[in-house]
PDB file of C-alpha atoms in Angstrom:
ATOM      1  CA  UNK A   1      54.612  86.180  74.773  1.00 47.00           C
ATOM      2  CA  UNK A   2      54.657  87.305  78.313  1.00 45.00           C
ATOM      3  CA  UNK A   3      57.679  85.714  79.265  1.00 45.00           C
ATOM      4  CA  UNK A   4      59.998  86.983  76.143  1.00 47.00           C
ATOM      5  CA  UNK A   5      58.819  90.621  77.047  1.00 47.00           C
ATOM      6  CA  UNK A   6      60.126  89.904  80.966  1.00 48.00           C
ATOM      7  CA  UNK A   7      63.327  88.504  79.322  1.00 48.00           C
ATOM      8  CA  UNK A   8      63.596  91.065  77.189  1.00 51.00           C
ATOM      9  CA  UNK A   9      62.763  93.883  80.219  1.00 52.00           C
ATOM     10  CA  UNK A  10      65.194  92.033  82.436  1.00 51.00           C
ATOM     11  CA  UNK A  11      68.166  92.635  79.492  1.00 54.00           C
ATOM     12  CA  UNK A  12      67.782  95.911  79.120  1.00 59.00           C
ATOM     13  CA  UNK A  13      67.589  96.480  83.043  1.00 51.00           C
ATOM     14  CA  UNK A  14      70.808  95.243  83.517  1.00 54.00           C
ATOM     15  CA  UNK A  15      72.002  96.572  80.757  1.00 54.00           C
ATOM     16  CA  UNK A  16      71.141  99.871  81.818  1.00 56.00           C
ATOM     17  CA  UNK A  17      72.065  98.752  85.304  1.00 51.00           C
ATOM     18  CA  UNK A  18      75.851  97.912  84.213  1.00 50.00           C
ATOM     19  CA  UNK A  19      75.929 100.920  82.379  1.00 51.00           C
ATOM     20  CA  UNK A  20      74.863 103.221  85.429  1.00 54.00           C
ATOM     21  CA  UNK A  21      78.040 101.277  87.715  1.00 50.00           C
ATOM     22  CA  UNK A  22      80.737 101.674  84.596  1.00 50.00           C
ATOM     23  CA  UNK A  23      79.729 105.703  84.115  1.00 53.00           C
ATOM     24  CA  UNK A  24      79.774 105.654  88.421  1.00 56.00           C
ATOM     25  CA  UNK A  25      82.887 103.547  89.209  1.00 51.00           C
ATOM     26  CA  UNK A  26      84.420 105.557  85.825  1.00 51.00           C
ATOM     27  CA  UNK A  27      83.256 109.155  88.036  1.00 55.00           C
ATOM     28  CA  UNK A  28      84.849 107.625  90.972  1.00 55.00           C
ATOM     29  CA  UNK A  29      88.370 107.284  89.368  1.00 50.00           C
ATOM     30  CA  UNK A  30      88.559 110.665  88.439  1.00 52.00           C
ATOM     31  CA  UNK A  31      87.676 111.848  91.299  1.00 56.00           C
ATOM     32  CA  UNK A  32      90.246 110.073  93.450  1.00 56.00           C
ATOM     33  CA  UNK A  33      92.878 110.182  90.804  1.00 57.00           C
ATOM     34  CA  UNK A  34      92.101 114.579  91.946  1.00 67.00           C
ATOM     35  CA  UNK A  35      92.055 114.021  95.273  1.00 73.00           C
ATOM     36  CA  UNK A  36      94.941 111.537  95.884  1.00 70.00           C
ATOM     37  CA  UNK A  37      97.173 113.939  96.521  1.00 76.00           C
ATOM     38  CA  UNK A  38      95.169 115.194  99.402  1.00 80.00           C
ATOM     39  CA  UNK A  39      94.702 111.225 100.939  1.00 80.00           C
ATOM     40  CA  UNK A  40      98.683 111.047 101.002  1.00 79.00           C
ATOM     41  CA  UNK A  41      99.482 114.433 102.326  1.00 83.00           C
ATOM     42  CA  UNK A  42      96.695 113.889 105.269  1.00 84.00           C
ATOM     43  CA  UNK A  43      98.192 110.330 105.963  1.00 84.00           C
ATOM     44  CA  UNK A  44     101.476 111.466 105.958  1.00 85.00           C
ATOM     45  CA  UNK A  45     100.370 113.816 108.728  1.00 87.00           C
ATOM     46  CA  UNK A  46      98.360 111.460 110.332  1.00 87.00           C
ATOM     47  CA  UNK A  47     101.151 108.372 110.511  1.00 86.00           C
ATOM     48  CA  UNK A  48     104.002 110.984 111.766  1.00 87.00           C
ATOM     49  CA  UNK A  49     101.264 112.182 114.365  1.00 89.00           C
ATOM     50  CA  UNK A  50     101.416 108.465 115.604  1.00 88.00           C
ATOM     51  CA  UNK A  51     104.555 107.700 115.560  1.00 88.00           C
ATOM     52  CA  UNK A  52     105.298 110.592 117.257  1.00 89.00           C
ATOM     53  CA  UNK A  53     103.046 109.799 120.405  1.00 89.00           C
ATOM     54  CA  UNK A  54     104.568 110.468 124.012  1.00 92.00           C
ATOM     55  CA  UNK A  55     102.864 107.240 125.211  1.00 91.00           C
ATOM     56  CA  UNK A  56     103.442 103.671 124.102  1.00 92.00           C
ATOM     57  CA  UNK A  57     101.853 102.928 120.609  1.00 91.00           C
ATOM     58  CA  UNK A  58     101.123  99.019 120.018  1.00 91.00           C
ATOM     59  CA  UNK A  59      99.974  97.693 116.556  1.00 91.00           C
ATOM     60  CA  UNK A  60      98.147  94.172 116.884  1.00 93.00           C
ATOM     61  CA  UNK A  61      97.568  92.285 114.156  1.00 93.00           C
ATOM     62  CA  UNK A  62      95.508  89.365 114.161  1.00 94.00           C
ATOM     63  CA  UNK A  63      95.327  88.210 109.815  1.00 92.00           C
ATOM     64  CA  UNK A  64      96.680  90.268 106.768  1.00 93.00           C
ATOM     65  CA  UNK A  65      98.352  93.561 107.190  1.00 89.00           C
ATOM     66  CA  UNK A  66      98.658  94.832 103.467  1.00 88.00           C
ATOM     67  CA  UNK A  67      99.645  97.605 101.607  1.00 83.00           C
ATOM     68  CA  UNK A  68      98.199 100.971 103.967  1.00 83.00           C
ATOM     69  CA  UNK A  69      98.084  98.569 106.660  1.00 87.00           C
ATOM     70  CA  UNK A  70     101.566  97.610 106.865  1.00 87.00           C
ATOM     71  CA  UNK A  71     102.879 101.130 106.348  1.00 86.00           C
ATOM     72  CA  UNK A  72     100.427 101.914 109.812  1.00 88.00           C
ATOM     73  CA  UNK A  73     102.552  99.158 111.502  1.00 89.00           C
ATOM     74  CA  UNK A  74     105.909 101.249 111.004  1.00 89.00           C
ATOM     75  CA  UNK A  75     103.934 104.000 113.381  1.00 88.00           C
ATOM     76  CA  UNK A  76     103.882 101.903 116.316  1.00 90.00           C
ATOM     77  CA  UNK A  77     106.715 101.335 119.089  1.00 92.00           C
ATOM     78  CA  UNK A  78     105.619  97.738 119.118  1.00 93.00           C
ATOM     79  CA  UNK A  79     104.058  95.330 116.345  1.00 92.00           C
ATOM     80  CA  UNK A  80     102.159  92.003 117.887  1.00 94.00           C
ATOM     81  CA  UNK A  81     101.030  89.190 115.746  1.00 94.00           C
ATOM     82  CA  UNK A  82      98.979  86.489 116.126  1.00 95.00           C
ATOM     83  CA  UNK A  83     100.226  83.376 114.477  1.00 95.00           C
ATOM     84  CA  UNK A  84      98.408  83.519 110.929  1.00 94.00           C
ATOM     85  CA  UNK A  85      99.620  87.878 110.881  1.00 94.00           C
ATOM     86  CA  UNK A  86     101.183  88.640 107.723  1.00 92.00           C
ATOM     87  CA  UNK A  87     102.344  92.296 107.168  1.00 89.00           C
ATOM     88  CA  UNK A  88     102.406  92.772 103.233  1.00 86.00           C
ATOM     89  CA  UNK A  89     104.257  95.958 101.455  1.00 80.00           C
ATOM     90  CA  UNK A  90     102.702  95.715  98.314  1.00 76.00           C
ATOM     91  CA  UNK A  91     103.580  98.690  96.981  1.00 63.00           C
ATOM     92  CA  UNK A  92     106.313  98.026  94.498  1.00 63.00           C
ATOM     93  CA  UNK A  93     104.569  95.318  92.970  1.00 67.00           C
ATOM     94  CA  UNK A  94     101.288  97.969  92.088  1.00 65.00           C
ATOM     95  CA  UNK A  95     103.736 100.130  90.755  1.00 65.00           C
ATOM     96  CA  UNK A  96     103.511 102.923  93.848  1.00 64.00           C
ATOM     97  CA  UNK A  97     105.935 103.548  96.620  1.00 63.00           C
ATOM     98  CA  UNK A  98     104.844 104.020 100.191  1.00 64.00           C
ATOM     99  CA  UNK A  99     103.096 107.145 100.308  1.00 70.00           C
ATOM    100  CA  UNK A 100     102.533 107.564 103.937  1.00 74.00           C
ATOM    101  CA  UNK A 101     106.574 107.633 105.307  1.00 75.00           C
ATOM    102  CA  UNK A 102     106.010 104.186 105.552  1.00 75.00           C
ATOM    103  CA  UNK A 103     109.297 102.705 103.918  1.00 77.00           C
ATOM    104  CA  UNK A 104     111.754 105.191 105.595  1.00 79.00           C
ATOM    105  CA  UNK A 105     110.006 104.457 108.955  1.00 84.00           C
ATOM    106  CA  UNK A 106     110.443 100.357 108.237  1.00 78.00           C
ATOM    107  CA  UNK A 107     114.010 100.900 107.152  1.00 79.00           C
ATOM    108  CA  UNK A 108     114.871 102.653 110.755  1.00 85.00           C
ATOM    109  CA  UNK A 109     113.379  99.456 112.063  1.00 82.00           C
ATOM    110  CA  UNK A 110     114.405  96.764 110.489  1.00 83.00           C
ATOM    111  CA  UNK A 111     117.321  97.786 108.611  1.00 83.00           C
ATOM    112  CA  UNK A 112     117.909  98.585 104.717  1.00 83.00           C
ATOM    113  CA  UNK A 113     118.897  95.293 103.429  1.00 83.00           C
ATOM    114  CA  UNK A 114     115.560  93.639 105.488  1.00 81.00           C
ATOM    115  CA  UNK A 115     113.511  96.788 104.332  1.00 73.00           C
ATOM    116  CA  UNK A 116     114.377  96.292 100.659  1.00 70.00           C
TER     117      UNK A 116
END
């Protein structure tokens, strides 16, 4: 029957389909679990290059904040939010630490105990 053979085609498409995104995504991991390293040390750079600026540096944040995000906000000489802002440190809970100088930036601003 026509219709079982398109079923049938359409099954192993996406079978073949899934299995091309798990062997890509599983490609993927490896490679950023190698180059990981070289994302932190550039962002390091990058977030003491802005917090470093000789002019005024503002951070606005108009929604979530979170994770990479919030450690950008500790870069800034002033953070503005819009009423539904939320600046998330996420880190801990993932089982990471902020990578980026971000926590030792937020505990000159805000104090340890508020940091932590």
């Amino acid at each position: 029957d026509l219709h079982d053979n398109e079923q049938n085609n359409n099954g192993e498409l996406e079978s073949e389909i899934s299995t091309t995104i798990t062997n890509k995504a599983a490609s993927q991991s490896q490679s950023s679990l190698k180059e990981g390293p070289n994302m932190i040390h550039h962002m390091t750079r990058v977030t003491n290059q802005l917090h470093s600026l000789p002019i005024l540096s503002v951070s606005a944040i108009d929604g979530y904040a979170v994770g990479g995000g919030a450690e950008l906000t500790t870069c800034t000489d002033m953070v503005v939010l819009s009423r539904s802002a939320q600046i998330r440190f996420v880190h801990a809970k993932r089982g990471a630490s902020a990578g980026w100088g971000g926590l030792r930036r937020l505990v000159k601003k805000v104090g340890r105990g508020r940091a932590l």
